[in-house]
Amino acid sequence: MIKYLFEHGRLQALIIALLCVSGLAAISSLPITEDPRITNRFASVTTFLPGASAERIEAQLSEKLEQKLKSQQEVKLIISTSRPGISVLSIELNDNVQNPLPIWSRLRDLLADVQSELPAQASTPLLDDEKGYAYTRIFALTGKTSELPLTTLSRYAKELQSTLRNVSGVEIVHFFGKPEEEILVEVNAQKAALSQISIQQIALALQGADAKVAAGTLTNQHTQIQLEITGAFDSISRIQKIPLISNETGAQYQLSDLAKVQRAIKKPEFDIALIDGKKGIYVAARMLPGLRIDNFSKKINTSIALFSQKLPEQVQLKNIFDQKQYTENRLGELVNNILVGFVIILSVLLLTLGFKAALIVGTALPLTVLFTLVTMQYYGLPIHQMSVTGLVVALGIMVDNAIVMTDSIQRYRQQGYSPLKAVQTAVSHFWMPLLGSTLTTILAFAPIVLMPGPAGEFVGGIALSVIFALIGSYLISHTLIAVFAGQFINGKERNTIWGRGIRLPKLTSKFQASLKWTLMNPKQTLLLVFILPVLGFLSAGQLTEQFFPPSDRDMFHIEVRLTPSSSITNTKQTTLEIDKYIRKFDGIEKLDWMVGNNFPSFYYNMKPRSRGATNYAQAMVKTPDFETANKLIPKLQTELDKAFPQAQIIIRKLEQGPPFNAPIEMRIYGPNLDTLNQLGLELRTLLTAHSNVIQTRSTLMSGNPKLWLKADEIALKQSGLTLTALANQLQSQYHGIIAGSIIEHTETIPVRVRVADIDRSSTSALNSTSFVSSQALNIETFTELTLKPSRGSIERRNGERVNVIEGYLKTGIIPQTVLNDFQQTLANSDFKVPPGYRLEIGGESQKRNEAVGQLITSVGIIIVLLLTVLVVSFNSFTTTLLIMVNAAQAAMLGLLSVYLGGFPFGFTVIIALLGLMGLAINASIVILSELRATRAGTDQDKIIAAVMKSSRHITSTTITTVGGFMPLILAGGGFWPPFAVAIAGGTALTTILSFYFVPVAFKLMMTRKLLLTKSIAADSIKV
């Protein structure tokens, strides 16, 4: 095959053309996103029970829903949060689930089954699995003035939703802050009581008058005619004219005599959107997977431009977030890194190999990149920051095989070999060792690809790109590059930097002398060689652990929490004050809020967890650049804490990797809420004392006031009422009854019957509330009011009550450092967990441990495969052991590099060490292959000659590998430099040590083998 390719230049040209055309086609068609799409294994279940306390919500809703859902084996975690009037379940599936849609469908069926076990007043449990991904575009509709009613904005928001849904490639479109419109029948409680007509009777009259039902069909031999009664609700005037009759007096009224009928927004609002300090509505759209964000964004912009032309002057449409901008910036930086790496590698090749050889080896770079892109297209790996980073990582590795092949062919040509024979000899000699080194490197990156769960899906693209590049590098270097080297290198190049690369005779002689000394003093050499790896091992204990560093982005988010009793109106007012205060700081480009709910997700790992919390608000903040954001965060945190002591304000950077709620989490499990609360207070006191902890919070909230009505049951019975009937009347008056609907176009607007806002706003209004029995009576006649605290929130985790103490840290502080200090403080304190209770560590630490555990699940199989490759390549267990020792040295040297660089030990460093072990042993494989090929045995001169023979291309490959990582190191930030330093530093140090460790170990190994052979021979002679 090599001979055929060598002799047919047209075939070479066709192969190159094929790679170019298919590679360019892949570039233009591959999906483009900012981050990898992580499988959505999260969903929430929301159920309402108006008027119920957190304790009732837990017992009547949350626990029953948990019991029904946790029987499914795919469910990993269920966290329920019970707040007054609402139950929210957060569901997480197992990490090995790849297609969650059938599971969500099955869980919806289970929720439908459990509906009959819930209280009659409870809403239907709603499972939402569509909030697990970040939105691609977020728009906002608001008025130029605050006088524009939200109902008007709501209609334009619906039109915008329809416009976006019609754009090809849109997956979903969601509203945030959109008000619930209703036809409000506001009953005058006093008039209704005097008329002896209850809210329930009015609701029944409305339901009976809304004739949206079929009335049968006339059928004969010739035709069929449907019947329908006129009178279905179609206007407010129609509802006002509904007749009412008192059951007690027989008097007749119209609804308008006892109630005011109007179109209104449901109060209290579920959530509120604040855009530039004014109420509005967010409309968020998400792109389907497998598309290019640049093309998608163009389509969206075209539709938005047309839609904007239809808007009246008083309505404003704002672009809040566009993922395309961040995608282009991120990928642009990485492409620049590739170009810089390309220049660095070519410069190194020119210095080490000379012009012709450098040009030939350099050809491998674009060809391998094109091959990688084609493979990515067929595999289905999109272009995003991880896959492109994989190309950056692979830059230096791409030319390793090409350097070895070109350098060997050049050497054979200098020895007088013909071009074809030089190529055939080089390919024949190196195909197995290079295949072994390629496979070992692939296997080293394989655990990253095989890693399940969000962390694996996030970083897996790096490993896949590297693996594809390695395969392409091996194939291209053994075909096109080998042929080009044979055809264009004649072995007669001048002995200059331009002709054969840099030559350093003095350094070469010193290197030979050092090799000679090491071979003559093997024990001292091994002792010296292991000093650095041992230092690396010791330095590992000094490294601070970090899961993933924060994102270097020009955005951050703010979370505000008030007391659990805060109404959404009060939270909105406080939020507006905070908003006004923040805008005084320089560098704030955008500041938008959601009150009572989480902000639409604008980052891939932001998960909603505060749905329906009336005391909660979240903001998205944008600055000119991430440096400004990093400066603003600590300044804002300090100033806001001083200015708003009544609120807990947490300013957070965007985190990389799988999501966690807080950097520090201490979970206390147990049955009694009061005990959990007390233990939580003790933990919060200890945690708050740490100088780097800025805020703490407990998920078990107490202090929510509740009015208890103690009724005179005997007197109530004499009036013809029961406690349940009284409660139902109050519930109907204050929360209302849905008693019909008006259909406008395709929208159904409910008709709600309740008392006026003023009649449900205070204790005096409650005392004067009338209810209907045999006569009109006031509440204060039969009841006593008592104000007592109740739970604001109760959390359960997989069916167990839990109080989670969350700790938030100063900017730039590594969570593990604080956790270590806190655990020491906890051990020295008097804090004790009573029997029946337990303490668990969560937060960043738990997520890191889970990810590392998932990463090493496949390491055992990979090691066996790695050993198999090495044993097959060298047919020797001892040689394989020598290479594995070298791999262990590489890992230790990588840790030493991270320590010297001053970086923390994070998940990216673990990934780097796995790759490093595959990369760094290439030098030992090449040296051992040369030693075995020359049959060096224990001959010191032959060993030195073999090492010197392979030193040129080993040095070149090492320098190019390190050069390929330089752009990532120089790029700065917290994410890639630790990763790049671990591989680049570890590779450089391991190569240097390999020049001494491998030949010395090989000589000792061969000496032992020789002695063993002689001993066996002597024993056979004696016999």
mmCIF file of C-alpha atoms in Angstrom, residues 182-357:
data_model
loop_
_atom_site.group_PDB
_atom_site.id
_atom_site.type_symbol
_atom_site.label_atom_id
_atom_site.label_comp_id
_atom_site.label_asym_id
_atom_site.label_seq_id
_atom_site.Cartn_x
_atom_site.Cartn_y
_atom_site.Cartn_z
ATOM 1 C CA GLU A 182 -59.266 36.721 34.948
ATOM 2 C CA ILE A 183 -62.779 38.091 35.067
ATOM 3 C CA LEU A 184 -63.070 39.076 38.713
ATOM 4 C CA VAL A 185 -66.471 39.009 40.359
ATOM 5 C CA GLU A 186 -65.732 41.121 43.442
ATOM 6 C CA VAL A 187 -68.548 40.449 45.890
ATOM 7 C CA ASN A 188 -69.604 43.032 48.455
ATOM 8 C CA ALA A 189 -69.479 40.809 51.517
ATOM 9 C CA GLN A 190 -71.913 42.886 53.591
ATOM 10 C CA LYS A 191 -74.544 43.104 50.842
ATOM 11 C CA ALA A 192 -74.251 39.394 50.131
ATOM 12 C CA ALA A 193 -74.631 38.519 53.810
ATOM 13 C CA LEU A 194 -77.675 40.799 54.238
ATOM 14 C CA SER A 195 -79.188 39.207 51.128
ATOM 15 C CA GLN A 196 -78.545 35.764 52.637
ATOM 16 C CA ILE A 197 -76.557 34.745 49.520
ATOM 17 C CA SER A 198 -73.167 33.114 50.051
ATOM 18 C CA ILE A 199 -70.130 33.171 47.784
ATOM 19 C CA GLN A 200 -70.755 29.480 47.053
ATOM 20 C CA GLN A 201 -74.311 30.227 45.924
ATOM 21 C CA ILE A 202 -73.095 33.000 43.623
ATOM 22 C CA ALA A 203 -70.480 30.633 42.170
ATOM 23 C CA LEU A 204 -73.120 27.942 41.579
ATOM 24 C CA ALA A 205 -75.337 30.487 39.828
ATOM 25 C CA LEU A 206 -72.467 31.488 37.571
ATOM 26 C CA GLN A 207 -71.588 27.897 36.778
ATOM 27 C CA GLY A 208 -75.207 27.193 35.904
ATOM 28 C CA ALA A 209 -75.429 30.205 33.612
ATOM 29 C CA ASP A 210 -72.258 29.504 31.594
ATOM 30 C CA ALA A 211 -73.864 27.148 29.103
ATOM 31 C CA LYS A 212 -70.759 25.907 27.285
ATOM 32 C CA VAL A 213 -72.218 22.413 26.933
ATOM 33 C CA ALA A 214 -73.820 20.514 24.113
ATOM 34 C CA ALA A 215 -77.620 20.314 24.154
ATOM 35 C CA GLY A 216 -78.100 17.269 21.997
ATOM 36 C CA THR A 217 -78.641 16.642 18.306
ATOM 37 C CA LEU A 218 -81.677 16.528 16.015
ATOM 38 C CA THR A 219 -81.289 13.588 13.671
ATOM 39 C CA ASN A 220 -83.499 12.338 10.829
ATOM 40 C CA GLN A 221 -83.118 10.477 7.547
ATOM 41 C CA HIS A 222 -81.952 13.600 5.702
ATOM 42 C CA THR A 223 -79.908 15.712 8.082
ATOM 43 C CA GLN A 224 -78.300 16.155 11.479
ATOM 44 C CA ILE A 225 -78.501 19.403 13.476
ATOM 45 C CA GLN A 226 -76.664 20.154 16.722
ATOM 46 C CA LEU A 227 -78.367 22.035 19.552
ATOM 47 C CA GLU A 228 -76.737 24.544 21.905
ATOM 48 C CA ILE A 229 -78.215 26.861 24.527
ATOM 49 C CA THR A 230 -77.404 30.554 24.165
ATOM 50 C CA GLY A 231 -76.073 32.446 27.150
ATOM 51 C CA ALA A 232 -72.499 31.195 27.489
ATOM 52 C CA PHE A 233 -70.278 33.884 28.962
ATOM 53 C CA ASP A 234 -69.017 36.158 26.224
ATOM 54 C CA SER A 235 -68.787 39.551 27.930
ATOM 55 C CA ILE A 236 -68.695 41.277 31.290
ATOM 56 C CA SER A 237 -72.192 42.691 30.761
ATOM 57 C CA ARG A 238 -73.530 39.165 30.265
ATOM 58 C CA ILE A 239 -72.110 38.122 33.634
ATOM 59 C CA GLN A 240 -73.452 41.219 35.393
ATOM 60 C CA LYS A 241 -77.018 40.295 34.387
ATOM 61 C CA ILE A 242 -77.017 36.820 35.902
ATOM 62 C CA PRO A 243 -80.073 36.454 38.219
ATOM 63 C CA LEU A 244 -79.582 35.457 41.881
ATOM 64 C CA ILE A 245 -82.255 34.211 44.286
ATOM 65 C CA SER A 246 -81.851 34.037 48.052
ATOM 66 C CA ASN A 247 -82.709 30.590 49.361
ATOM 67 C CA GLU A 248 -83.830 32.084 52.692
ATOM 68 C CA THR A 249 -85.941 35.074 51.627
ATOM 69 C CA GLY A 250 -86.749 34.279 48.019
ATOM 70 C CA ALA A 251 -85.661 37.783 46.968
ATOM 71 C CA GLN A 252 -84.293 38.193 43.450
ATOM 72 C CA TYR A 253 -81.160 40.143 42.500
ATOM 73 C CA GLN A 254 -78.848 40.679 39.582
ATOM 74 C CA LEU A 255 -75.198 39.879 40.107
ATOM 75 C CA SER A 256 -74.335 43.556 39.560
ATOM 76 C CA ASP A 257 -76.417 44.402 42.672
ATOM 77 C CA LEU A 258 -74.066 42.439 44.929
ATOM 78 C CA ALA A 259 -70.760 42.419 43.070
ATOM 79 C CA LYS A 260 -68.457 44.387 40.824
ATOM 80 C CA VAL A 261 -67.460 42.533 37.638
ATOM 81 C CA GLN A 262 -64.255 43.551 35.869
ATOM 82 C CA ARG A 263 -61.289 42.250 33.922
ATOM 83 C CA ALA A 264 -58.299 42.068 36.256
ATOM 84 C CA ILE A 265 -54.973 40.437 37.001
ATOM 85 C CA LYS A 266 -55.017 37.612 39.523
ATOM 86 C CA LYS A 267 -53.826 38.824 42.926
ATOM 87 C CA PRO A 268 -51.464 38.111 44.533
ATOM 88 C CA GLU A 269 -49.319 37.691 41.443
ATOM 89 C CA PHE A 270 -47.336 34.455 41.160
ATOM 90 C CA ASP A 271 -44.192 36.180 39.892
ATOM 91 C CA ILE A 272 -43.166 39.639 38.715
ATOM 92 C CA ALA A 273 -40.685 40.625 36.013
ATOM 93 C CA LEU A 274 -38.827 43.910 36.482
ATOM 94 C CA ILE A 275 -37.054 45.286 33.401
ATOM 95 C CA ASP A 276 -35.047 48.435 34.018
ATOM 96 C CA GLY A 277 -37.132 49.007 37.150
ATOM 97 C CA LYS A 278 -40.488 48.646 35.377
ATOM 98 C CA LYS A 279 -42.921 45.758 35.265
ATOM 99 C CA GLY A 280 -42.798 43.672 32.121
ATOM 100 C CA ILE A 281 -42.785 40.164 30.689
ATOM 101 C CA TYR A 282 -39.840 37.996 29.674
ATOM 102 C CA VAL A 283 -40.211 35.775 26.608
ATOM 103 C CA ALA A 284 -37.450 33.148 26.483
ATOM 104 C CA ALA A 285 -36.737 30.881 23.499
ATOM 105 C CA ARG A 286 -34.463 27.858 23.270
ATOM 106 C CA MET A 287 -32.845 26.403 20.170
ATOM 107 C CA LEU A 288 -33.273 22.774 19.199
ATOM 108 C CA PRO A 289 -30.149 20.631 19.665
ATOM 109 C CA GLY A 290 -28.008 19.924 16.628
ATOM 110 C CA LEU A 291 -28.292 23.402 15.063
ATOM 111 C CA ARG A 292 -25.830 26.217 14.433
ATOM 112 C CA ILE A 293 -26.432 29.125 16.746
ATOM 113 C CA ASP A 294 -25.233 31.678 14.169
ATOM 114 C CA ASN A 295 -27.867 30.617 11.611
ATOM 115 C CA PHE A 296 -30.531 30.274 14.300
ATOM 116 C CA SER A 297 -29.862 33.741 15.676
ATOM 117 C CA LYS A 298 -30.132 35.286 12.196
ATOM 118 C CA LYS A 299 -33.599 33.764 11.758
ATOM 119 C CA ILE A 300 -34.661 35.020 15.171
ATOM 120 C CA ASN A 301 -33.381 38.522 14.426
ATOM 121 C CA THR A 302 -35.298 38.616 11.135
ATOM 122 C CA SER A 303 -38.547 37.603 12.854
ATOM 123 C CA ILE A 304 -37.986 40.049 15.707
ATOM 124 C CA ALA A 305 -37.370 42.899 13.259
ATOM 125 C CA LEU A 306 -40.713 42.203 11.548
ATOM 126 C CA PHE A 307 -42.514 41.838 14.875
ATOM 127 C CA SER A 308 -41.063 45.138 16.178
ATOM 128 C CA GLN A 309 -42.637 46.995 13.282
ATOM 129 C CA LYS A 310 -46.094 45.955 14.521
ATOM 130 C CA LEU A 311 -45.579 47.219 18.070
ATOM 131 C CA PRO A 312 -47.191 50.500 19.143
ATOM 132 C CA GLU A 313 -44.912 53.303 20.266
ATOM 133 C CA GLN A 314 -45.687 52.837 23.969
ATOM 134 C CA VAL A 315 -44.512 49.171 23.966
ATOM 135 C CA GLN A 316 -40.776 48.436 24.097
ATOM 136 C CA LEU A 317 -39.120 45.170 23.023
ATOM 137 C CA LYS A 318 -35.677 44.608 24.559
ATOM 138 C CA ASN A 319 -33.038 42.003 23.853
ATOM 139 C CA ILE A 320 -32.042 40.801 27.319
ATOM 140 C CA PHE A 321 -29.759 37.903 26.414
ATOM 141 C CA ASP A 322 -28.253 36.452 23.232
ATOM 142 C CA GLN A 323 -26.153 33.304 23.576
ATOM 143 C CA LYS A 324 -24.682 33.824 20.099
ATOM 144 C CA GLN A 325 -22.488 36.674 21.346
ATOM 145 C CA TYR A 326 -20.894 34.511 24.029
ATOM 146 C CA THR A 327 -20.534 31.549 21.687
ATOM 147 C CA GLU A 328 -18.682 33.629 19.112
ATOM 148 C CA ASN A 329 -16.434 35.205 21.754
ATOM 149 C CA ARG A 330 -15.600 31.893 23.380
ATOM 150 C CA LEU A 331 -14.937 30.001 20.167
ATOM 151 C CA GLY A 332 -13.088 32.986 18.721
ATOM 152 C CA GLU A 333 -10.680 32.929 21.652
ATOM 153 C CA LEU A 334 -10.125 29.197 21.227
ATOM 154 C CA VAL A 335 -9.555 29.511 17.463
ATOM 155 C CA ASN A 336 -6.992 32.226 18.192
ATOM 156 C CA ASN A 337 -5.357 29.816 20.619
ATOM 157 C CA ILE A 338 -5.186 27.216 17.842
ATOM 158 C CA LEU A 339 -3.555 29.712 15.482
ATOM 159 C CA VAL A 340 -1.049 30.810 18.131
ATOM 160 C CA GLY A 341 -0.284 27.177 18.909
ATOM 161 C CA PHE A 342 0.151 26.484 15.202
ATOM 162 C CA VAL A 343 2.719 29.291 14.916
ATOM 163 C CA ILE A 344 4.554 28.135 18.053
ATOM 164 C CA ILE A 345 4.728 24.526 16.824
ATOM 165 C CA LEU A 346 5.941 25.525 13.334
ATOM 166 C CA SER A 347 8.619 27.739 14.890
ATOM 167 C CA VAL A 348 9.775 24.872 17.084
ATOM 168 C CA LEU A 349 9.830 22.505 14.116
ATOM 169 C CA LEU A 350 11.921 24.938 12.057
ATOM 170 C CA LEU A 351 14.468 25.136 14.863
ATOM 171 C CA THR A 352 14.625 21.425 15.608
ATOM 172 C CA LEU A 353 14.122 19.792 12.171
ATOM 173 C CA GLY A 354 15.026 22.318 9.501
ATOM 174 C CA PHE A 355 12.915 23.902 6.767
ATOM 175 C CA LYS A 356 11.978 20.889 4.605
ATOM 176 C CA ALA A 357 11.262 18.538 7.495
#
